[in-house]
Coordinates of N, CA and C in Angstrom, one line a residue:
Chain A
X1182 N -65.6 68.7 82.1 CA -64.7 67.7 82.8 C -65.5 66.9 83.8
X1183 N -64.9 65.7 83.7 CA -65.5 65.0 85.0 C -65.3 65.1 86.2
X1184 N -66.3 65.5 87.2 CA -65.9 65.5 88.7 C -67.1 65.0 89.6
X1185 N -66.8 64.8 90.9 CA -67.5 64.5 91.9 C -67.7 65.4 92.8
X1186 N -69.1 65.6 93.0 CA -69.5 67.0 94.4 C -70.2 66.0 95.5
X1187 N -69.4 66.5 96.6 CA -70.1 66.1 97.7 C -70.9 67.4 98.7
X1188 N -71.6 67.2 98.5 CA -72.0 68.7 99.3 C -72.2 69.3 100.5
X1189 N -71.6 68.0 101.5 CA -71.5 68.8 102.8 C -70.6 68.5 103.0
X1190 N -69.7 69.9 103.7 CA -68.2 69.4 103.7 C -67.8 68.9 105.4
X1191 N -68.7 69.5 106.4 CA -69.0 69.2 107.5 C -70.2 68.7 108.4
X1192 N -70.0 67.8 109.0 CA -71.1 67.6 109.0 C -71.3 67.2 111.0
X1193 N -71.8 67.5 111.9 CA -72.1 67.5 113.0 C -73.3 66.5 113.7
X1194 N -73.2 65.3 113.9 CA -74.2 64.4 114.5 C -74.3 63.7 115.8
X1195 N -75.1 63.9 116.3 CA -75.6 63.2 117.9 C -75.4 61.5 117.5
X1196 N -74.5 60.9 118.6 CA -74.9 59.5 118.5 C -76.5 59.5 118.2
X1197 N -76.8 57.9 117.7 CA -78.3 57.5 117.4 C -79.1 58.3 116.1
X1198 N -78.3 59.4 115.5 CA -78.7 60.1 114.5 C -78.7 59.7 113.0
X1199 N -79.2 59.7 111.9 CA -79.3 59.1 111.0 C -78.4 60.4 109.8
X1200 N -77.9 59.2 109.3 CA -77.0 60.3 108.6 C -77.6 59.6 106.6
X1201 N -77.1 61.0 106.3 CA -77.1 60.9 104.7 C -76.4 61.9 104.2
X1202 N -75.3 61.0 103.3 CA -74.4 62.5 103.0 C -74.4 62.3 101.2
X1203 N -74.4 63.4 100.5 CA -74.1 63.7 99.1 C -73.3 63.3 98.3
X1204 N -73.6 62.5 97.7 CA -72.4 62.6 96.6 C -73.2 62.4 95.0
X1205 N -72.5 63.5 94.5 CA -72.9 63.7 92.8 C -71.8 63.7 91.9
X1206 N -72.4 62.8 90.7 CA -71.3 63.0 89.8 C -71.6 63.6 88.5
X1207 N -70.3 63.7 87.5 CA -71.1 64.7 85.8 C -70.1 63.5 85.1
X1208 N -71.0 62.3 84.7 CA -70.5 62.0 83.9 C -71.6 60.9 82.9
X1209 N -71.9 61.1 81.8 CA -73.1 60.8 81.4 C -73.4 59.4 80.9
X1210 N -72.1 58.4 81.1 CA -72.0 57.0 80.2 C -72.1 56.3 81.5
X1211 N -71.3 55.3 81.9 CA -71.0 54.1 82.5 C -70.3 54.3 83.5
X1212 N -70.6 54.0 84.7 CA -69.4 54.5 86.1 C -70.0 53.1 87.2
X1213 N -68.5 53.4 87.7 CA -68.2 52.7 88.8 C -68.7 53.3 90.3
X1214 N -69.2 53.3 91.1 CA -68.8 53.8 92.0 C -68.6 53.6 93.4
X1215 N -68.1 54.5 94.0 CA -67.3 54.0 95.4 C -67.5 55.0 96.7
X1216 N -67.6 54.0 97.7 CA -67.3 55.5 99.2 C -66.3 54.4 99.7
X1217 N -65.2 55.8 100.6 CA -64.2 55.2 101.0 C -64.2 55.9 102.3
X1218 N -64.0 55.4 103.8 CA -64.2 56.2 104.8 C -62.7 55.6 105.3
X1219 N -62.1 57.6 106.0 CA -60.9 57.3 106.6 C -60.8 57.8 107.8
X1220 N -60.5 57.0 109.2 CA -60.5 57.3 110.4 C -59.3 58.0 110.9
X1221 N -59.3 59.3 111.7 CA -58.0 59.6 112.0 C -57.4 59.3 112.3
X1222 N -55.9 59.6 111.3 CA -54.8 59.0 111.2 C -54.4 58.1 110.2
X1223 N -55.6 57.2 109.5 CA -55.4 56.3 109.3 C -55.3 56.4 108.0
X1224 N -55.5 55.1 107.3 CA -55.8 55.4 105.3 C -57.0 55.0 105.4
X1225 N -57.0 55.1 103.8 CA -58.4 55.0 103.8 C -59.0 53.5 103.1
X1226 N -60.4 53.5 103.9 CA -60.5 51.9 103.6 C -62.2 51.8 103.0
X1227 N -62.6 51.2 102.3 CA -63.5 50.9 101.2 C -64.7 50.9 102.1
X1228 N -65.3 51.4 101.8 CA -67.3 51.2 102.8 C -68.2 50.6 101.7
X1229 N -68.0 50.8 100.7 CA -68.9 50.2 100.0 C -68.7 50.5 98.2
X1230 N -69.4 49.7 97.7 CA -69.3 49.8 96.0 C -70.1 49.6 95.0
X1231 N -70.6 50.0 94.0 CA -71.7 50.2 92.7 C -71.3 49.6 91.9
X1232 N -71.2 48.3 90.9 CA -70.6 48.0 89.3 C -71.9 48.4 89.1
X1233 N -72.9 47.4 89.4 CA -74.0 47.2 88.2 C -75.0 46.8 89.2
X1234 N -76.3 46.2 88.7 CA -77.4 45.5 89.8 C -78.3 46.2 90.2
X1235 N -78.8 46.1 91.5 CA -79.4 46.6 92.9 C -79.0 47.7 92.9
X1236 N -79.5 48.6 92.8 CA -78.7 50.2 93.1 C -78.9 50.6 94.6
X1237 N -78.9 49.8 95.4 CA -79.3 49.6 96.3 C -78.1 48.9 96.9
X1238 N -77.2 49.5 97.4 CA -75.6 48.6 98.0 C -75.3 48.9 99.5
X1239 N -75.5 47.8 99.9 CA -74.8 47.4 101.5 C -73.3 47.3 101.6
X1240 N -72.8 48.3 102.4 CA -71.6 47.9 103.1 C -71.3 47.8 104.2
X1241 N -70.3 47.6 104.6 CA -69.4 47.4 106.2 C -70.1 48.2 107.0
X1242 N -70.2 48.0 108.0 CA -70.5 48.9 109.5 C -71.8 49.3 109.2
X1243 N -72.6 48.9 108.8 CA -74.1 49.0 108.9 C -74.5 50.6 107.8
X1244 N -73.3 50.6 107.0 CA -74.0 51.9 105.7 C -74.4 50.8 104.6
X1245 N -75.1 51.8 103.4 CA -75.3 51.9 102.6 C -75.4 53.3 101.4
X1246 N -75.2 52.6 100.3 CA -76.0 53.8 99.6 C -76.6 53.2 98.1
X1247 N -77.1 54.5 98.0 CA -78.2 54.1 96.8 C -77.8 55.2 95.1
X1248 N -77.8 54.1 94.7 CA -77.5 54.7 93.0 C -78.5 55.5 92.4
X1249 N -78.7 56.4 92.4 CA -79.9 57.0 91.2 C -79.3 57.6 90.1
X1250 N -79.5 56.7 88.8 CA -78.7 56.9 87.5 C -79.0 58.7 87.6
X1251 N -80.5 58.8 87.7 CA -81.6 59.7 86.7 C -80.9 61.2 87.6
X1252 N -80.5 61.3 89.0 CA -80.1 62.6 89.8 C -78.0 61.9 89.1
X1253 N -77.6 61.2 89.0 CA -76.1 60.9 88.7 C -75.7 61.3 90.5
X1254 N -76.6 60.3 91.4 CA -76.0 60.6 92.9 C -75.9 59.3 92.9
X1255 N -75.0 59.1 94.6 CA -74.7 58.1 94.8 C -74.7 58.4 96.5
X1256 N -75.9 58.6 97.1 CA -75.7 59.3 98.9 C -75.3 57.6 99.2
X1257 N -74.5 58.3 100.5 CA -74.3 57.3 101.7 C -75.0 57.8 102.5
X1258 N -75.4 56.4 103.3 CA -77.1 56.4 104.1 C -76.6 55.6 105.7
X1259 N -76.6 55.7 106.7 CA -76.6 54.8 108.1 C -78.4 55.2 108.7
X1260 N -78.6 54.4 109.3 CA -79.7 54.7 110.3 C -79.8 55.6 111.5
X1261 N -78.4 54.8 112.2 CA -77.8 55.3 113.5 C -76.6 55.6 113.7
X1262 N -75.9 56.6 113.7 CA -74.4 56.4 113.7 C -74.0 56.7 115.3
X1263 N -72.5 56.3 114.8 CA -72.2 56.1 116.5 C -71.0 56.7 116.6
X1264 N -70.4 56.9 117.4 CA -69.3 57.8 117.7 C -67.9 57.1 116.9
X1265 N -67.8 56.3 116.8 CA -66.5 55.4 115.8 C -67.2 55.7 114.7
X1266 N -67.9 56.1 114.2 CA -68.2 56.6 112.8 C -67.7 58.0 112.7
X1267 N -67.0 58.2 113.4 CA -66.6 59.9 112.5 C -64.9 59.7 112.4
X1268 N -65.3 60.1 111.2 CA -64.5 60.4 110.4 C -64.4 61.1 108.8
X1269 N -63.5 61.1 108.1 CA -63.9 61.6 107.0 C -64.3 60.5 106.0
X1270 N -65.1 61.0 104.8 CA -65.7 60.0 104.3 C -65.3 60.4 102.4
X1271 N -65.1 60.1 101.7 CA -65.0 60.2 100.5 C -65.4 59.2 99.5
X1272 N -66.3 60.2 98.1 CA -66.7 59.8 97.2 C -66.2 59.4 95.9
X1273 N -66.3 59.0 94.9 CA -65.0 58.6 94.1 C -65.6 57.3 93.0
X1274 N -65.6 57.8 91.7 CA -66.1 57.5 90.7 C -65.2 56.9 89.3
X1275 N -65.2 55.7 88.8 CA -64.6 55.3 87.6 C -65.2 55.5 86.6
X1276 N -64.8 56.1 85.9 CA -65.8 56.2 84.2 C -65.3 55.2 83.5
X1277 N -66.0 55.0 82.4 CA -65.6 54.1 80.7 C -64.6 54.3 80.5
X1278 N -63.4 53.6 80.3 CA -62.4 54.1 79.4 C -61.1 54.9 80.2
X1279 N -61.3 55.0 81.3 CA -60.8 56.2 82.4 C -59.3 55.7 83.0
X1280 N -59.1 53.9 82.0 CA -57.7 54.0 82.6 C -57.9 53.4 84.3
X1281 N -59.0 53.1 84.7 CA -58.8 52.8 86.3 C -58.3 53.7 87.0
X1282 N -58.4 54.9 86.6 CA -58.0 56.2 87.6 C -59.4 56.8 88.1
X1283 N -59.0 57.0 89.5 CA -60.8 57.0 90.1 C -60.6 58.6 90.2
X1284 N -61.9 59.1 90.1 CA -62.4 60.5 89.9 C -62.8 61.0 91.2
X1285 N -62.0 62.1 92.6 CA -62.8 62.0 93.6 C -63.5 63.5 94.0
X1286 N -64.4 62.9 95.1 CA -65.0 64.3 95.9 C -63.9 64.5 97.1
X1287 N -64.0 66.1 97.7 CA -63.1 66.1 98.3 C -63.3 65.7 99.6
X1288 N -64.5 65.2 100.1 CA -64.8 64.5 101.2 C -65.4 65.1 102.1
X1289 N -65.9 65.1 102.8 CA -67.1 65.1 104.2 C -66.4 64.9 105.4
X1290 N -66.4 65.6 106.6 CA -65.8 65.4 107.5 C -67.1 65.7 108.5
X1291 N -67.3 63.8 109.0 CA -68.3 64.1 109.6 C -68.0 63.4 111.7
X1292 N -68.6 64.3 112.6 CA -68.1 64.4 113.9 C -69.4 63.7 114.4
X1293 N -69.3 62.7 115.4 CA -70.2 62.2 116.2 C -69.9 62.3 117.3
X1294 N -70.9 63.3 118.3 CA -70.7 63.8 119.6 C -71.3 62.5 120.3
X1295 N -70.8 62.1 121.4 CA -71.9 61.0 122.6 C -72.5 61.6 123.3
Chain B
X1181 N -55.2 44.9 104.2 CA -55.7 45.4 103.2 C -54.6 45.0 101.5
X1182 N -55.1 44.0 100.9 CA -54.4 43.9 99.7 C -52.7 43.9 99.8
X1183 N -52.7 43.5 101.1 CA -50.9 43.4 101.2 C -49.9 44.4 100.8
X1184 N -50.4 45.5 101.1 CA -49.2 46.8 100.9 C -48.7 47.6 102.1
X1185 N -47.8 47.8 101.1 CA -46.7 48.4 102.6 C -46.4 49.9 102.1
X1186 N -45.9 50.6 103.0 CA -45.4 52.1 102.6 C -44.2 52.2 103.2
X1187 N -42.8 52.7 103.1 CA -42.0 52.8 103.8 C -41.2 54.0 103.2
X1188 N -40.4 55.0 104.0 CA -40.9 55.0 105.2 C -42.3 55.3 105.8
X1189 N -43.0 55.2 107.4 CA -44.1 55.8 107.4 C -43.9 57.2 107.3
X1190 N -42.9 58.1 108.3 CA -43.0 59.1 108.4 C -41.4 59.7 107.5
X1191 N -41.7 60.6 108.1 CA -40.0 61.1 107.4 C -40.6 62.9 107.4
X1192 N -38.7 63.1 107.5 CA -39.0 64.8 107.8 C -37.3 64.9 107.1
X1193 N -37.3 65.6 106.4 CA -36.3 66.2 105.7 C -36.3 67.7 105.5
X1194 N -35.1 67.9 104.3 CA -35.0 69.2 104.2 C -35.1 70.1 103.0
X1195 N -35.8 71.1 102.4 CA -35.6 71.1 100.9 C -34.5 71.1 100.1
X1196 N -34.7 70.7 99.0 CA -33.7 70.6 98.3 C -33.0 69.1 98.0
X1197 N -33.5 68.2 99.5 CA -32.9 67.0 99.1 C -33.8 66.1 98.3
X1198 N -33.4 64.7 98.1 CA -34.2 63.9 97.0 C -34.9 63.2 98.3
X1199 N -35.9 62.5 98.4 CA -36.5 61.7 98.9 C -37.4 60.5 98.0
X1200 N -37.3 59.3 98.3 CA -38.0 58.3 97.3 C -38.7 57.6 98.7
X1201 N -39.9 57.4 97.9 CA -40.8 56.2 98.7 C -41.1 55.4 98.4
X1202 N -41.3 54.3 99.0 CA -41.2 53.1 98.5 C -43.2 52.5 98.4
X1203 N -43.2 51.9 97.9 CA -44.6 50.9 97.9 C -44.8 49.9 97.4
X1204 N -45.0 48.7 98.3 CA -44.5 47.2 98.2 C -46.2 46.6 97.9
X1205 N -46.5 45.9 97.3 CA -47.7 44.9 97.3 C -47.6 43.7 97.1
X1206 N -47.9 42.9 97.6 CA -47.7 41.1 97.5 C -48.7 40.0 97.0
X1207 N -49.0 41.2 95.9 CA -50.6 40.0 95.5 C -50.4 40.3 93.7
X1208 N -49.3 40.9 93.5 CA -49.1 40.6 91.9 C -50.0 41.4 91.3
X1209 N -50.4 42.7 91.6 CA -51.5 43.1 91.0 C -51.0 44.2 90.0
X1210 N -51.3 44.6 88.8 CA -50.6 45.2 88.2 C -50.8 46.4 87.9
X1211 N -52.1 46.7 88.9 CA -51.8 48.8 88.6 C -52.0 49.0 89.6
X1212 N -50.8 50.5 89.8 CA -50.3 50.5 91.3 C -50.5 52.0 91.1
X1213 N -51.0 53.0 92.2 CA -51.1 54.4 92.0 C -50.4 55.0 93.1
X1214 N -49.7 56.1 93.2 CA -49.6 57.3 94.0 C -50.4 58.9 94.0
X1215 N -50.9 58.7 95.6 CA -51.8 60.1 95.3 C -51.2 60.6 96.8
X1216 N -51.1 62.2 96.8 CA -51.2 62.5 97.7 C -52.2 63.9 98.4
X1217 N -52.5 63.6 99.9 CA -53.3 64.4 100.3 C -53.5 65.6 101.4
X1218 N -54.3 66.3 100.9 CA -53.7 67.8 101.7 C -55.2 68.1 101.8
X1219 N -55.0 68.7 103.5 CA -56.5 69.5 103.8 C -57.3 70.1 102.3
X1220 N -58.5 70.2 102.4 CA -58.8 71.1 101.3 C -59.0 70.4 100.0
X1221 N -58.3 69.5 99.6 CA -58.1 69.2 98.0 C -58.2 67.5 98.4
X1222 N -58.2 67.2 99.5 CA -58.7 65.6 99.3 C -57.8 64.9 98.4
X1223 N -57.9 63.8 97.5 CA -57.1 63.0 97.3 C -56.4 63.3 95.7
X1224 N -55.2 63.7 95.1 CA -55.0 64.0 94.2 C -53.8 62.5 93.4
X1225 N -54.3 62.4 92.2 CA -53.3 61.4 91.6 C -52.0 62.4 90.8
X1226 N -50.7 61.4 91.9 CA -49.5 61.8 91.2 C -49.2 61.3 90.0
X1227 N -48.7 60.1 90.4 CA -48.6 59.5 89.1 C -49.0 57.9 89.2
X1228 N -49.4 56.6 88.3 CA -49.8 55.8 88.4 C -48.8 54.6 87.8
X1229 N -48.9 53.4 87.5 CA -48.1 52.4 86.9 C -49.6 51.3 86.3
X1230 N -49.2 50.7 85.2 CA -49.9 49.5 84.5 C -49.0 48.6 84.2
X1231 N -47.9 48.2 84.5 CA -47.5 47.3 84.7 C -45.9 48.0 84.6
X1232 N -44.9 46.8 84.9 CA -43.3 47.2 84.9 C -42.9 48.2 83.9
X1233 N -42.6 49.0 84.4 CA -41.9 50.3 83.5 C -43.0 51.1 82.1
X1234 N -44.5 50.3 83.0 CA -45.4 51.6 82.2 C -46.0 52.4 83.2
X1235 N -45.5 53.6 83.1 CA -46.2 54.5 84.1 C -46.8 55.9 83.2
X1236 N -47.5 56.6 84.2 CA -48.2 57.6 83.6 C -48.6 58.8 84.6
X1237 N -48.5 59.8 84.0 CA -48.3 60.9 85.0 C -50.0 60.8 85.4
X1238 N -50.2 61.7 87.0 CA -51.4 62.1 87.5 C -51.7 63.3 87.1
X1239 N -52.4 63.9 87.9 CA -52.9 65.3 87.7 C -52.0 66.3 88.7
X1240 N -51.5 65.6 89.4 CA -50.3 66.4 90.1 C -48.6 65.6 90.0
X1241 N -48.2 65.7 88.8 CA -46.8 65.1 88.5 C -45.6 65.9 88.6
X1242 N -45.9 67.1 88.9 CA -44.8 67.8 88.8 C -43.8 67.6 89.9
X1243 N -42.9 67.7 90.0 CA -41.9 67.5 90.9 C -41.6 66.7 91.2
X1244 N -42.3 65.0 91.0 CA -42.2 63.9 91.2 C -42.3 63.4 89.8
X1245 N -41.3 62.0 90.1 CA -40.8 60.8 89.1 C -41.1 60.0 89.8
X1246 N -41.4 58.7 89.1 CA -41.8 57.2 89.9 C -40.7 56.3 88.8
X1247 N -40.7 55.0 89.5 CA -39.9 53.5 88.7 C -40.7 52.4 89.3
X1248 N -40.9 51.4 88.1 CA -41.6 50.2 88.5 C -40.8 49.4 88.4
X1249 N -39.8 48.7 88.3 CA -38.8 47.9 87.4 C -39.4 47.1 88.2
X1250 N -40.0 46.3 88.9 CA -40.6 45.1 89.5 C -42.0 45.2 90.1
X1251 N -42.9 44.2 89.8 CA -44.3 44.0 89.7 C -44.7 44.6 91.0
X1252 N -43.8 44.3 91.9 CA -44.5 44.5 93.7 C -43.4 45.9 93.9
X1253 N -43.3 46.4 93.1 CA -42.5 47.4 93.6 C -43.0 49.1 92.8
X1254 N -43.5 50.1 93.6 CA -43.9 51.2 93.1 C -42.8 52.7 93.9
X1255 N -42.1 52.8 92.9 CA -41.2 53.8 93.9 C -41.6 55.7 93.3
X1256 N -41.7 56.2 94.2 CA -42.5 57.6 94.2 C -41.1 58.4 94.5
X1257 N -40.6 59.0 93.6 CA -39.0 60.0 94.1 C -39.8 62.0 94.0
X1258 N -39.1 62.6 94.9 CA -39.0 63.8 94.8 C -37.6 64.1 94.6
X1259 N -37.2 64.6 93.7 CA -36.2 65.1 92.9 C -35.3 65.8 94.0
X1260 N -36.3 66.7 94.3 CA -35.6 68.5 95.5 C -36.9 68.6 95.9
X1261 N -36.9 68.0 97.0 CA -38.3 68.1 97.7 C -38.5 69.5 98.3
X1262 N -39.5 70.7 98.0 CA -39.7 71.6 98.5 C -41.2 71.6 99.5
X1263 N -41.6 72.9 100.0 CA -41.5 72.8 101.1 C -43.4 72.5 100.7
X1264 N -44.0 72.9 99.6 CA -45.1 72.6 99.2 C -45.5 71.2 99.1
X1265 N -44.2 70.6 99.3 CA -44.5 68.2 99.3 C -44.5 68.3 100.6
X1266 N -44.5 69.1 101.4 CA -45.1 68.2 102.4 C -46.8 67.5 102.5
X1267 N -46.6 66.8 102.9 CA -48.1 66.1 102.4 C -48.1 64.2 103.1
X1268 N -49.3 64.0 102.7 CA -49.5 62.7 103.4 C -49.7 61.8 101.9
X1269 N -48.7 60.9 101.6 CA -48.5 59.8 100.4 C -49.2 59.0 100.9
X1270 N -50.3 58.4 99.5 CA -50.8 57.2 99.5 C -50.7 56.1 98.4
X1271 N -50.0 55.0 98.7 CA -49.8 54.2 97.5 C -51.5 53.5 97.7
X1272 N -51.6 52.6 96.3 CA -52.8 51.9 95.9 C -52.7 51.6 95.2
X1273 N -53.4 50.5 94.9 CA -53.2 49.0 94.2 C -55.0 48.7 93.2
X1274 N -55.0 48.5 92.4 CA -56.5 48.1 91.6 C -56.1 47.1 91.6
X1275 N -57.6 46.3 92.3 CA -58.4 44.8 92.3 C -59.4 44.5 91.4
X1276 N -59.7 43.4 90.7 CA -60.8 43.0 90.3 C -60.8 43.1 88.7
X1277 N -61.7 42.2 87.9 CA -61.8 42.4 87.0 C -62.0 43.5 86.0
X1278 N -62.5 43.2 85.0 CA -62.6 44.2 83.7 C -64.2 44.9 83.9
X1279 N -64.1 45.9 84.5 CA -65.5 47.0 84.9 C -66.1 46.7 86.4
X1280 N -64.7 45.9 86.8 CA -64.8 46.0 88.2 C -63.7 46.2 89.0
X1281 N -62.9 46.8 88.8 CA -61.7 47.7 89.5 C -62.0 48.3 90.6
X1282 N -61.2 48.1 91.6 CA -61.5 48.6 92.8 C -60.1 48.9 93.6
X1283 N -59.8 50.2 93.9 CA -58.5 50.6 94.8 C -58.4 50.4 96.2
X1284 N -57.3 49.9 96.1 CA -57.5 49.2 97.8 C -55.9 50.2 98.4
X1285 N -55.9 50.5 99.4 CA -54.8 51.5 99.9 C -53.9 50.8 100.8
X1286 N -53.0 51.5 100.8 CA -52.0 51.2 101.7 C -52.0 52.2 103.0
X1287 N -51.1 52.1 104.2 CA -51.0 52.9 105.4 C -50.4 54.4 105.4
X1288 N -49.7 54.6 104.5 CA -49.7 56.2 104.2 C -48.2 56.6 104.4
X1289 N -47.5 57.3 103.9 CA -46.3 58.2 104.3 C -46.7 59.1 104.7
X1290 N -46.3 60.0 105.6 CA -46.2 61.1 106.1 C -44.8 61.3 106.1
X1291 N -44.7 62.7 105.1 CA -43.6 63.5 104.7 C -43.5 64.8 105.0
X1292 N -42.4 65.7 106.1 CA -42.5 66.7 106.3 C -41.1 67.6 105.6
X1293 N -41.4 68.4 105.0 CA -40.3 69.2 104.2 C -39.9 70.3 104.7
X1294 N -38.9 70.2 105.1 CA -38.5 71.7 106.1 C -38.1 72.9 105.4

């Protein structure tokens, strides 16, 4: 079956700290992919996204992440994070044919002390 | 965010009764999803819509029925809401072309089942 692993489910960071969090997928054709970060309380809103290209993708608030077909990862990357960056963060994948129903990880909940 | 509404936001009831939620979008978009989320299990699909009166169950359909009869309109019912719906509803909307779909969210229901 298809699914997405993210593999740290918690995560603890000092302002100015560089983060990189996991995400893997099992699916062997054609995918979309996505991180979605949600701030307490709130819903969840889009950080960034994969069709095709640069596997190398910039989003909002100074993240990124990087595609590697060949591991089927997709890590989200910051330099420096800062204390309005914690929150939870989730992974989430479209395959071929999938109907536009996104496939997710169950997310990362990551805490930024000052 | 893609012009969606959720109503109500909160709500606390009791089991056994029916409860319907509403989810409004004003950009004409024509696949509209309900998921809801609970510590632990991250984001689960109830059930989805592809246009007026085509819907399709999620991976968590049980106990819930939806109605589209209008393009901006996604309605999510619990029949006899028991005490396992309580949970946090998220309606969503897919953007974008063909291999470029992307779900944009709404502000959330919070539902408490007594």
């Amino acid at each position: 079956a298809q699914s997405v692993s993210q593999h740290n489910h918690h995560v603890i960071l000092s302002e100015a700290a560089s983060l990189e969090l996991g995400c893997n997928y099992s699916y062997g054709g054609t995918v979309n992919l996505f991180w979605y970060v949600q701030y307490p309380g709130q819903h969840l809103q889009l950080l960034l996204k994969y069709f095709s290209g640069d596997p190398l993708v910039k989003g909002i608030k100074g993240f990124e992440a990087e595609f590697i077909k060949s591991k089927f990862s997709f890590n989200l990357r910051k330099p420096s994070v800062q204390w309005s960056d914690t929150a939870e963060y989730f992974c989430a994948v479209i395959t071929a044919g999938n109907n536009r129903k996104l496939i997710w990880g169950l997310g990362t909940s990551l805490a930024v002390n000052p | 965010d893609a012009g969606i509404t959720q109503s109500p936001r909160h709500k606390v009831t009791e089991t056994g009764t029916p409860v319907t939620l509403r989810c409004h979008q004003t950009e004409n978009h024509r696949y509209m999803y309900w998921y809801r989320q609970d510590p632990g299990h991250g984001l689960r699909l109830i059930h989805y819509s592809y246009g007026v009166k085509d819907t399709d169950k999620g991976e968590v359909s049980d106990g819930y029925s939806v109605s589209r009869s209008k393009t901006e309109d996604f309605l999510l019912t619990l029949e006899s809401a028991t005490s396992s719906q309580t949970s946090v509803y998220f309606c969503a909307i897919s953007a974008g072309g063909p291999r470029q779909e992307t779900q944009y969210f709404g502000p959330g229901t919070r539902l408490l089942v007594l």
